[in-house]
Amino acid sequence: MRDRFRDLEGPLAVRKKDVVLMATVTSFESLSHPSKSELRQFAELFTPLFQASSEEAKRQAVAALSQCAHVPPAVALFIGCQPIGIAAPFLASSQIIDDDTLITIARTQGAAHAKAIVRRESLSPKVIDALVGLRQAEPRRDPLAVDTIEPLAAPPRTVESQVPAIEAAEPGRLEREEALRREIKQIANHLAHEPDDRLGLRTLSQVQEALLVRFAREREATHFATTLADALSASRWLAERIMLDLSGQQLAVTLTSLGMNFPDAVFVLEHFYPHLAEIKGSVSRAWHVLEDVDPYESDERVEAWRRADSYTYLPPEEPAAPAAYASEPRFMRQVPPARDMRKLSKAFGRSR
């Protein structure tokens, strides 16, 4: 019985690796202009995932990459050196393989790979000369032998005549590939994180967002800090320290982490920090500041600020407070130093 359970574990693990491989290929395929770092990351991820996947997943991944307009040269060489049953569609149809890579594959992998290269729609004179040289270097066979090999440097008429035969042999191949591509994209979309999904994240309510915009319009720094502290479930001291950063970076990080609407966040930054209202290009500096904030990093930074604030100003247990303070909220009793209060008032042009 134990051995049977062990047998069930293997296919599930392989399927998980297949799903990861397909999701990785689909995500890379959706990039219209990948950067150098994205190409390098894909090349580093593809090889181990490809080797750990099943044969069917390998064929599907190679079929998808054969239609991709950007494949790292290392990945192209790696796929071209795979067994011919896997590498054939990539060698025959991929337009991203350069001439040197094709010649290297033909010289190192044998006649089967060279035949797949011959089936390409167009070959440069350099590749044709290399294939002819490989054909001439092969030992001559008995002309009466049954397993004669057709010339590698076949004339264009022969190559073109093979295309209808291949299409006739597999009439539904294009439909199957398209259905497979749709299935892979559905899997990738299922695994991807939606930007509007804020489940488990601290988020502004509609009332809080409206109050923040209103206080920013009226430049009410005191009321804005109180509302921001309530949204963060932190002390007012933390909210004021965030606003004291006159560059606007900390407030931009905080508003992004709370999920504030982008135009409203730009409006808030422009009204509290006049230098961010200057136009740079076609948009304001506040727009550029918010655009450079990474949502995931902003969540981590704000949570770190909240933890430090809770250790300093919101201890889990407090001694009994005097009766005069019993009815006040706890964060209202945490008065920041007078020096910081003066800085905040001077920064926003208001005196307390």
Short mmCIF file of C-alpha atoms in Angstrom, two decimals:
data_model
loop_
_atom_site.label_atom_id
_atom_site.label_comp_id
_atom_site.label_asym_id
_atom_site.label_seq_id
_atom_site.Cartn_x
_atom_site.Cartn_y
_atom_site.Cartn_z
CA MET A 1 0.00 0.00 0.00
CA ARG A 2 2.82 2.40 0.84
CA ASP A 3 4.45 1.77 -2.55
CA ARG A 4 1.20 2.64 -4.30
CA PHE A 5 1.06 5.98 -2.53
CA ARG A 6 4.67 6.60 -3.54
CA ASP A 7 3.72 5.91 -7.14
CA LEU A 8 1.01 8.57 -6.97
CA GLU A 9 3.46 11.24 -5.83
CA GLY A 10 5.64 11.15 -8.94
CA PRO A 11 3.17 12.16 -11.68
CA LEU A 12 1.77 15.00 -9.53
CA ALA A 13 5.23 16.46 -9.00
CA VAL A 14 5.96 16.17 -12.71
CA ARG A 15 2.69 17.90 -13.58
CA LYS A 16 3.53 20.75 -11.25
CA LYS A 17 6.88 21.20 -12.97
CA ASP A 18 5.16 21.07 -16.36
CA VAL A 19 2.78 23.83 -15.29
CA VAL A 20 5.67 25.98 -14.08
CA LEU A 21 7.54 25.46 -17.35
CA MET A 22 4.49 26.40 -19.43
CA ALA A 23 3.75 29.44 -17.27
CA THR A 24 7.36 30.59 -17.59
CA VAL A 25 7.34 30.19 -21.38
CA THR A 26 3.99 31.95 -21.74
CA SER A 27 5.03 34.86 -19.52
CA PHE A 28 8.20 35.30 -21.55
CA GLU A 29 6.30 34.99 -24.82
CA SER A 30 4.00 37.86 -23.78
CA LEU A 31 6.92 40.29 -23.48
CA SER A 32 7.05 42.43 -26.60
CA HIS A 33 10.50 43.91 -25.97
CA PRO A 34 12.28 42.03 -23.16
CA SER A 35 15.25 43.72 -21.51
CA LYS A 36 18.68 42.16 -21.14
CA SER A 37 17.99 41.22 -17.53
CA GLU A 38 14.70 39.53 -18.51
CA LEU A 39 16.46 37.55 -21.25
CA ARG A 40 19.15 36.49 -18.79
CA GLN A 41 16.61 35.47 -16.14
CA PHE A 42 14.63 33.43 -18.67
CA ALA A 43 17.79 31.66 -19.85
CA GLU A 44 18.68 30.80 -16.25
CA LEU A 45 15.19 29.51 -15.43
CA PHE A 46 14.43 27.65 -18.65
CA THR A 47 17.19 25.03 -18.62
CA PRO A 48 16.50 23.45 -15.17
CA LEU A 49 12.73 23.62 -15.66
CA PHE A 50 13.00 22.06 -19.11
CA GLN A 51 15.18 19.20 -17.88
CA ALA A 52 12.81 18.42 -14.99
CA SER A 53 9.64 18.36 -17.13
CA SER A 54 7.99 15.55 -19.05
CA GLU A 55 8.56 14.85 -22.73
CA GLU A 56 5.15 16.18 -23.70
CA ALA A 57 5.74 19.44 -21.81
CA LYS A 58 9.13 19.80 -23.51
CA ARG A 59 7.53 19.45 -26.95
CA GLN A 60 4.84 21.99 -26.10
CA ALA A 61 7.38 24.50 -24.76
CA VAL A 62 9.59 24.13 -27.84
CA ALA A 63 6.57 24.51 -30.14
CA ALA A 64 5.62 27.74 -28.38
CA LEU A 65 9.17 29.14 -28.49
CA SER A 66 9.49 28.30 -32.17
CA GLN A 67 6.96 31.09 -32.86
CA CYS A 68 8.54 33.54 -30.41
CA ALA A 69 10.34 36.56 -31.88
CA HIS A 70 12.90 36.81 -29.10
CA VAL A 71 14.75 33.84 -27.64
CA PRO A 72 18.14 34.11 -25.89
CA PRO A 73 20.94 32.64 -28.02
CA ALA A 74 21.90 30.24 -25.22
CA VAL A 75 18.34 28.89 -25.07
CA ALA A 76 18.21 28.57 -28.88
CA LEU A 77 21.41 26.52 -28.89
CA PHE A 78 20.18 24.41 -25.99
CA ILE A 79 16.89 23.59 -27.74
CA GLY A 80 18.63 22.90 -31.04
CA CYS A 81 20.86 20.31 -29.37
CA GLN A 82 17.91 18.36 -27.95
CA PRO A 83 16.82 15.07 -29.54
CA ILE A 84 15.34 15.55 -32.99
CA GLY A 85 11.84 14.60 -31.82
CA ILE A 86 11.84 17.70 -29.62
CA ALA A 87 14.06 20.11 -31.55
CA ALA A 88 12.61 19.56 -35.05
CA PRO A 89 9.85 22.26 -35.01
CA PHE A 90 12.23 24.80 -33.53
CA LEU A 91 14.95 24.13 -36.11
CA ALA A 92 12.47 24.16 -39.00
CA SER A 93 10.46 27.29 -38.20
CA SER A 94 12.16 29.53 -35.63
CA GLN A 95 13.37 32.77 -37.18
CA ILE A 96 15.49 33.79 -34.19
CA ILE A 97 18.33 31.29 -34.74
CA ASP A 98 21.37 32.91 -36.30
CA ASP A 99 23.52 31.29 -38.99
CA ASP A 100 26.41 30.40 -36.68
CA THR A 101 24.08 28.57 -34.29
CA LEU A 102 22.49 26.62 -37.18
CA ILE A 103 25.91 25.60 -38.48
CA THR A 104 27.06 24.55 -35.00
CA ILE A 105 23.96 22.39 -34.51
CA ALA A 106 24.29 20.79 -37.94
CA ARG A 107 27.96 19.94 -37.36
CA THR A 108 27.56 18.56 -33.83
CA GLN A 109 24.16 16.83 -33.84
CA GLY A 110 24.16 14.81 -37.04
CA ALA A 111 22.14 14.25 -40.20
CA ALA A 112 18.67 14.31 -38.58
CA HIS A 113 19.17 17.82 -37.26
CA ALA A 114 20.64 18.92 -40.58
CA LYS A 115 17.53 17.65 -42.41
CA ALA A 116 15.34 19.70 -40.07
CA ILE A 117 17.42 22.78 -40.85
CA VAL A 118 17.01 22.13 -44.59
CA ARG A 119 13.21 22.37 -44.18
CA ARG A 120 13.46 26.04 -43.19
CA GLU A 121 11.75 28.49 -45.54
CA SER A 122 14.95 30.40 -46.24
CA LEU A 123 18.63 29.60 -45.79
CA SER A 124 21.54 31.97 -46.18
CA PRO A 125 24.38 31.09 -48.60
CA LYS A 126 26.64 30.62 -45.59
CA VAL A 127 24.43 27.92 -44.10
CA ILE A 128 23.90 26.24 -47.49
CA ASP A 129 27.65 26.04 -48.08
CA ALA A 130 28.13 24.52 -44.61
CA LEU A 131 25.42 21.91 -45.23
CA VAL A 132 26.88 21.02 -48.62
CA GLY A 133 30.31 20.66 -47.02
CA LEU A 134 28.87 18.33 -44.39
CA ARG A 135 27.21 16.25 -47.13
CA GLN A 136 30.44 15.95 -49.07
CA ALA A 137 32.32 14.96 -45.93
CA GLU A 138 30.00 11.99 -45.29
CA PRO A 139 31.20 8.56 -46.51
CA ARG A 140 29.61 7.47 -49.79
CA ARG A 141 27.09 4.65 -49.59
CA ASP A 142 26.26 1.86 -51.96
CA PRO A 143 23.81 3.24 -54.56
CA LEU A 144 21.94 -0.07 -54.41
CA ALA A 145 21.37 0.26 -50.66
CA VAL A 146 17.76 0.68 -49.60
CA ASP A 147 18.33 3.31 -46.90
CA THR A 148 19.68 5.99 -49.22
CA ILE A 149 19.71 9.54 -47.83
CA GLU A 150 18.42 12.41 -49.86
CA PRO A 151 20.84 15.30 -50.46
CA LEU A 152 20.99 17.85 -47.70
CA ALA A 153 21.29 20.75 -50.12
CA ALA A 154 17.96 20.03 -51.77
CA PRO A 155 16.83 22.41 -54.49
CA PRO A 156 14.11 24.91 -53.56
CA ARG A 157 11.54 23.02 -55.62
CA THR A 158 12.01 19.89 -53.50
CA VAL A 159 11.71 21.82 -50.22
CA GLU A 160 8.57 23.61 -51.37
CA SER A 161 7.02 20.37 -52.50
CA GLN A 162 7.44 18.94 -49.00
CA VAL A 163 5.38 21.69 -47.34
CA PRO A 164 1.96 20.54 -48.64
CA ALA A 165 2.80 16.98 -47.66
CA ILE A 166 3.61 18.01 -44.10
CA GLU A 167 0.42 20.09 -43.83
CA ALA A 168 -1.64 17.26 -45.27
CA ALA A 169 -0.16 14.81 -42.76
CA GLU A 170 -1.23 17.00 -39.85
CA PRO A 171 -4.35 18.94 -40.86
CA GLY A 172 -5.25 19.93 -37.29
CA ARG A 173 -1.76 20.83 -36.09
CA LEU A 174 -2.29 24.59 -36.13
CA GLU A 175 -5.62 24.26 -34.33
CA ARG A 176 -4.05 22.06 -31.63
CA GLU A 177 -1.18 24.50 -31.16
CA GLU A 178 -3.56 27.42 -30.83
CA ALA A 179 -5.71 25.56 -28.30
CA LEU A 180 -2.60 24.64 -26.34
CA ARG A 181 -1.41 28.25 -26.40
CA ARG A 182 -4.78 29.43 -25.03
CA GLU A 183 -4.62 26.82 -22.28
CA ILE A 184 -1.10 27.89 -21.29
CA LYS A 185 -2.14 31.54 -21.14
CA GLN A 186 -5.10 30.65 -18.92
CA ILE A 187 -2.76 28.81 -16.56
CA ALA A 188 -0.35 31.76 -16.52
CA ASN A 189 -3.19 34.20 -15.82
CA HIS A 190 -4.39 31.97 -13.00
CA LEU A 191 -0.95 31.90 -11.40
CA ALA A 192 -0.27 35.61 -11.94
CA HIS A 193 -1.12 38.15 -9.26
CA GLU A 194 -3.80 40.62 -10.29
CA PRO A 195 -2.83 44.24 -9.56
CA ASP A 196 -6.33 45.01 -8.20
CA ASP A 197 -6.28 42.04 -5.83
CA ARG A 198 -5.60 43.53 -2.37
CA LEU A 199 -6.73 40.57 -0.32
CA GLY A 200 -4.82 40.61 2.96
CA LEU A 201 -3.35 44.10 2.33
CA ARG A 202 -4.13 47.26 4.27
CA THR A 203 -6.40 49.37 2.04
CA LEU A 204 -7.96 52.81 2.30
CA SER A 205 -11.72 52.95 2.65
CA GLN A 206 -13.69 55.30 0.40
CA VAL A 207 -14.30 57.66 3.30
CA GLN A 208 -10.63 57.76 4.27
CA GLU A 209 -9.53 58.38 0.68
CA ALA A 210 -12.06 61.20 0.29
CA LEU A 211 -10.90 62.79 3.55
CA LEU A 212 -7.25 62.63 2.54
CA VAL A 213 -8.00 64.32 -0.78
CA ARG A 214 -10.11 67.00 0.94
CA PHE A 215 -7.46 67.80 3.57
CA ALA A 216 -4.78 67.90 0.85
CA ARG A 217 -6.88 70.37 -1.16
CA GLU A 218 -7.23 72.61 1.92
CA ARG A 219 -3.62 71.90 2.99
CA GLU A 220 -4.79 70.78 6.43
CA ALA A 221 -1.64 68.93 7.47
CA THR A 222 -2.88 68.22 11.00
CA HIS A 223 -6.15 66.60 9.94
CA PHE A 224 -4.40 64.80 7.09
CA ALA A 225 -1.89 63.27 9.54
CA THR A 226 -4.71 62.14 11.85
CA THR A 227 -6.58 60.45 8.98
CA LEU A 228 -3.39 58.84 7.66
CA ALA A 229 -2.55 57.47 11.12
CA ASP A 230 -6.05 55.98 11.35
CA ALA A 231 -5.65 54.34 7.91
CA LEU A 232 -2.29 52.86 8.95
CA SER A 233 -3.59 51.80 12.40
CA ALA A 234 -0.47 53.48 13.74
CA SER A 235 0.44 56.46 15.88
CA ARG A 236 0.08 60.01 14.70
CA TRP A 237 3.82 60.38 15.22
CA LEU A 238 4.48 57.93 12.37
CA ALA A 239 2.10 59.78 10.03
CA GLU A 240 3.78 63.10 10.78
CA ARG A 241 7.24 61.66 10.32
CA ILE A 242 6.16 60.35 6.90
CA MET A 243 4.88 63.80 5.93
CA LEU A 244 8.06 65.50 7.17
CA ASP A 245 9.97 63.93 4.27
CA LEU A 246 9.84 67.00 2.02
CA SER A 247 10.89 64.98 -1.03
CA GLY A 248 7.48 63.30 -0.96
CA GLN A 249 9.02 59.84 -1.37
CA GLN A 250 7.77 58.42 1.94
CA LEU A 251 4.23 59.73 1.45
CA ALA A 252 4.23 58.33 -2.11
CA VAL A 253 5.31 54.92 -0.78
CA THR A 254 2.60 55.05 1.91
CA LEU A 255 -0.21 56.03 -0.47
CA THR A 256 0.83 53.32 -2.91
CA SER A 257 0.86 50.72 -0.14
CA LEU A 258 -2.64 51.78 0.98
CA GLY A 259 -3.96 51.37 -2.57
CA MET A 260 -4.93 55.01 -3.17
CA ASN A 261 -6.16 55.87 -6.65
CA PHE A 262 -3.20 57.04 -8.75
CA PRO A 263 -4.66 60.44 -9.84
CA ASP A 264 -5.73 61.17 -6.26
CA ALA A 265 -2.26 60.30 -4.97
CA VAL A 266 -0.73 62.68 -7.55
CA PHE A 267 -3.16 65.39 -6.41
CA VAL A 268 -2.15 64.91 -2.75
CA LEU A 269 1.57 65.09 -3.47
CA GLU A 270 1.21 68.18 -5.65
CA HIS A 271 -0.73 70.08 -2.97
CA PHE A 272 1.49 69.21 -0.02
CA TYR A 273 4.80 69.50 -1.88
CA PRO A 274 4.63 72.41 -4.37
CA HIS A 275 7.92 71.48 -6.05
CA LEU A 276 6.32 68.19 -7.16
CA ALA A 277 3.66 70.13 -9.07
CA GLU A 278 6.25 71.30 -11.61
CA ILE A 279 5.73 69.83 -15.07
CA LYS A 280 8.46 67.50 -16.27
CA GLY A 281 7.83 66.40 -19.82
CA SER A 282 4.08 66.00 -20.17
CA VAL A 283 3.28 65.20 -16.51
CA SER A 284 4.19 66.57 -13.10
CA ARG A 285 7.10 65.48 -10.94
CA ALA A 286 4.63 63.88 -8.53
CA TRP A 287 3.52 61.59 -11.35
CA HIS A 288 7.11 60.43 -11.90
CA VAL A 289 7.66 59.91 -8.16
CA LEU A 290 4.60 57.67 -7.86
CA GLU A 291 5.39 55.84 -11.09
CA ASP A 292 8.81 54.83 -9.72
CA VAL A 293 7.34 53.29 -6.55
CA ASP A 294 7.18 49.49 -6.61
CA PRO A 295 3.91 48.26 -5.00
CA TYR A 296 5.47 45.16 -3.45
CA GLU A 297 8.41 47.06 -1.97
CA SER A 298 6.07 49.76 -0.67
CA ASP A 299 4.04 47.16 1.25
CA GLU A 300 7.18 45.79 2.88
CA ARG A 301 8.50 49.26 3.80
CA VAL A 302 5.22 50.45 5.32
CA GLU A 303 4.83 47.27 7.34
CA ALA A 304 8.38 47.72 8.65
CA TRP A 305 7.53 51.29 9.68
CA ARG A 306 4.36 50.10 11.43
CA ARG A 307 6.24 47.39 13.33
CA ALA A 308 8.85 49.87 14.52
CA ASP A 309 6.09 52.29 15.50
CA SER A 310 4.25 49.61 17.48
CA TYR A 311 7.42 48.71 19.37
CA THR A 312 8.04 52.36 20.29
CA TYR A 313 4.65 54.00 20.64
CA LEU A 314 2.06 51.23 20.80
CA PRO A 315 3.25 48.66 23.36
CA PRO A 316 0.96 45.66 23.78
CA GLU A 317 0.41 46.38 27.48
CA GLU A 318 0.41 49.77 29.17
CA PRO A 319 0.19 50.77 32.83
CA ALA A 320 -3.11 52.11 34.05
CA ALA A 321 -3.70 55.57 32.60
CA PRO A 322 -4.94 58.50 34.68
CA ALA A 323 -8.67 59.09 34.70
CA ALA A 324 -8.25 62.25 32.62
CA TYR A 325 -6.96 60.18 29.69
CA ALA A 326 -9.26 57.19 30.05
CA SER A 327 -11.69 58.33 27.36
CA GLU A 328 -9.09 59.45 24.79
CA PRO A 329 -7.83 57.18 21.99
CA ARG A 330 -4.41 55.79 22.70
CA PHE A 331 -2.69 57.29 19.65
CA MET A 332 -3.97 60.79 20.62
CA ARG A 333 -1.89 60.68 23.81
CA GLN A 334 1.35 60.09 21.92
CA VAL A 335 2.55 63.63 21.31
CA PRO A 336 5.66 63.86 19.12
CA PRO A 337 8.52 66.11 20.16
CA ALA A 338 7.83 69.83 19.85
CA ARG A 339 10.77 70.19 17.47
CA ASP A 340 9.17 67.84 14.93
CA MET A 341 5.82 69.57 15.30
CA ARG A 342 7.42 72.92 14.49
CA LYS A 343 9.12 71.41 11.45
CA LEU A 344 5.82 70.00 10.21
CA SER A 345 4.00 73.32 10.65
CA LYS A 346 6.79 75.27 8.95
CA ALA A 347 6.93 72.78 6.07
CA PHE A 348 3.27 73.20 5.18
CA GLY A 349 3.01 76.95 5.95
CA ARG A 350 0.78 76.64 8.98
CA SER A 351 1.34 77.31 12.63
CA ARG A 352 -0.29 75.20 15.26
#
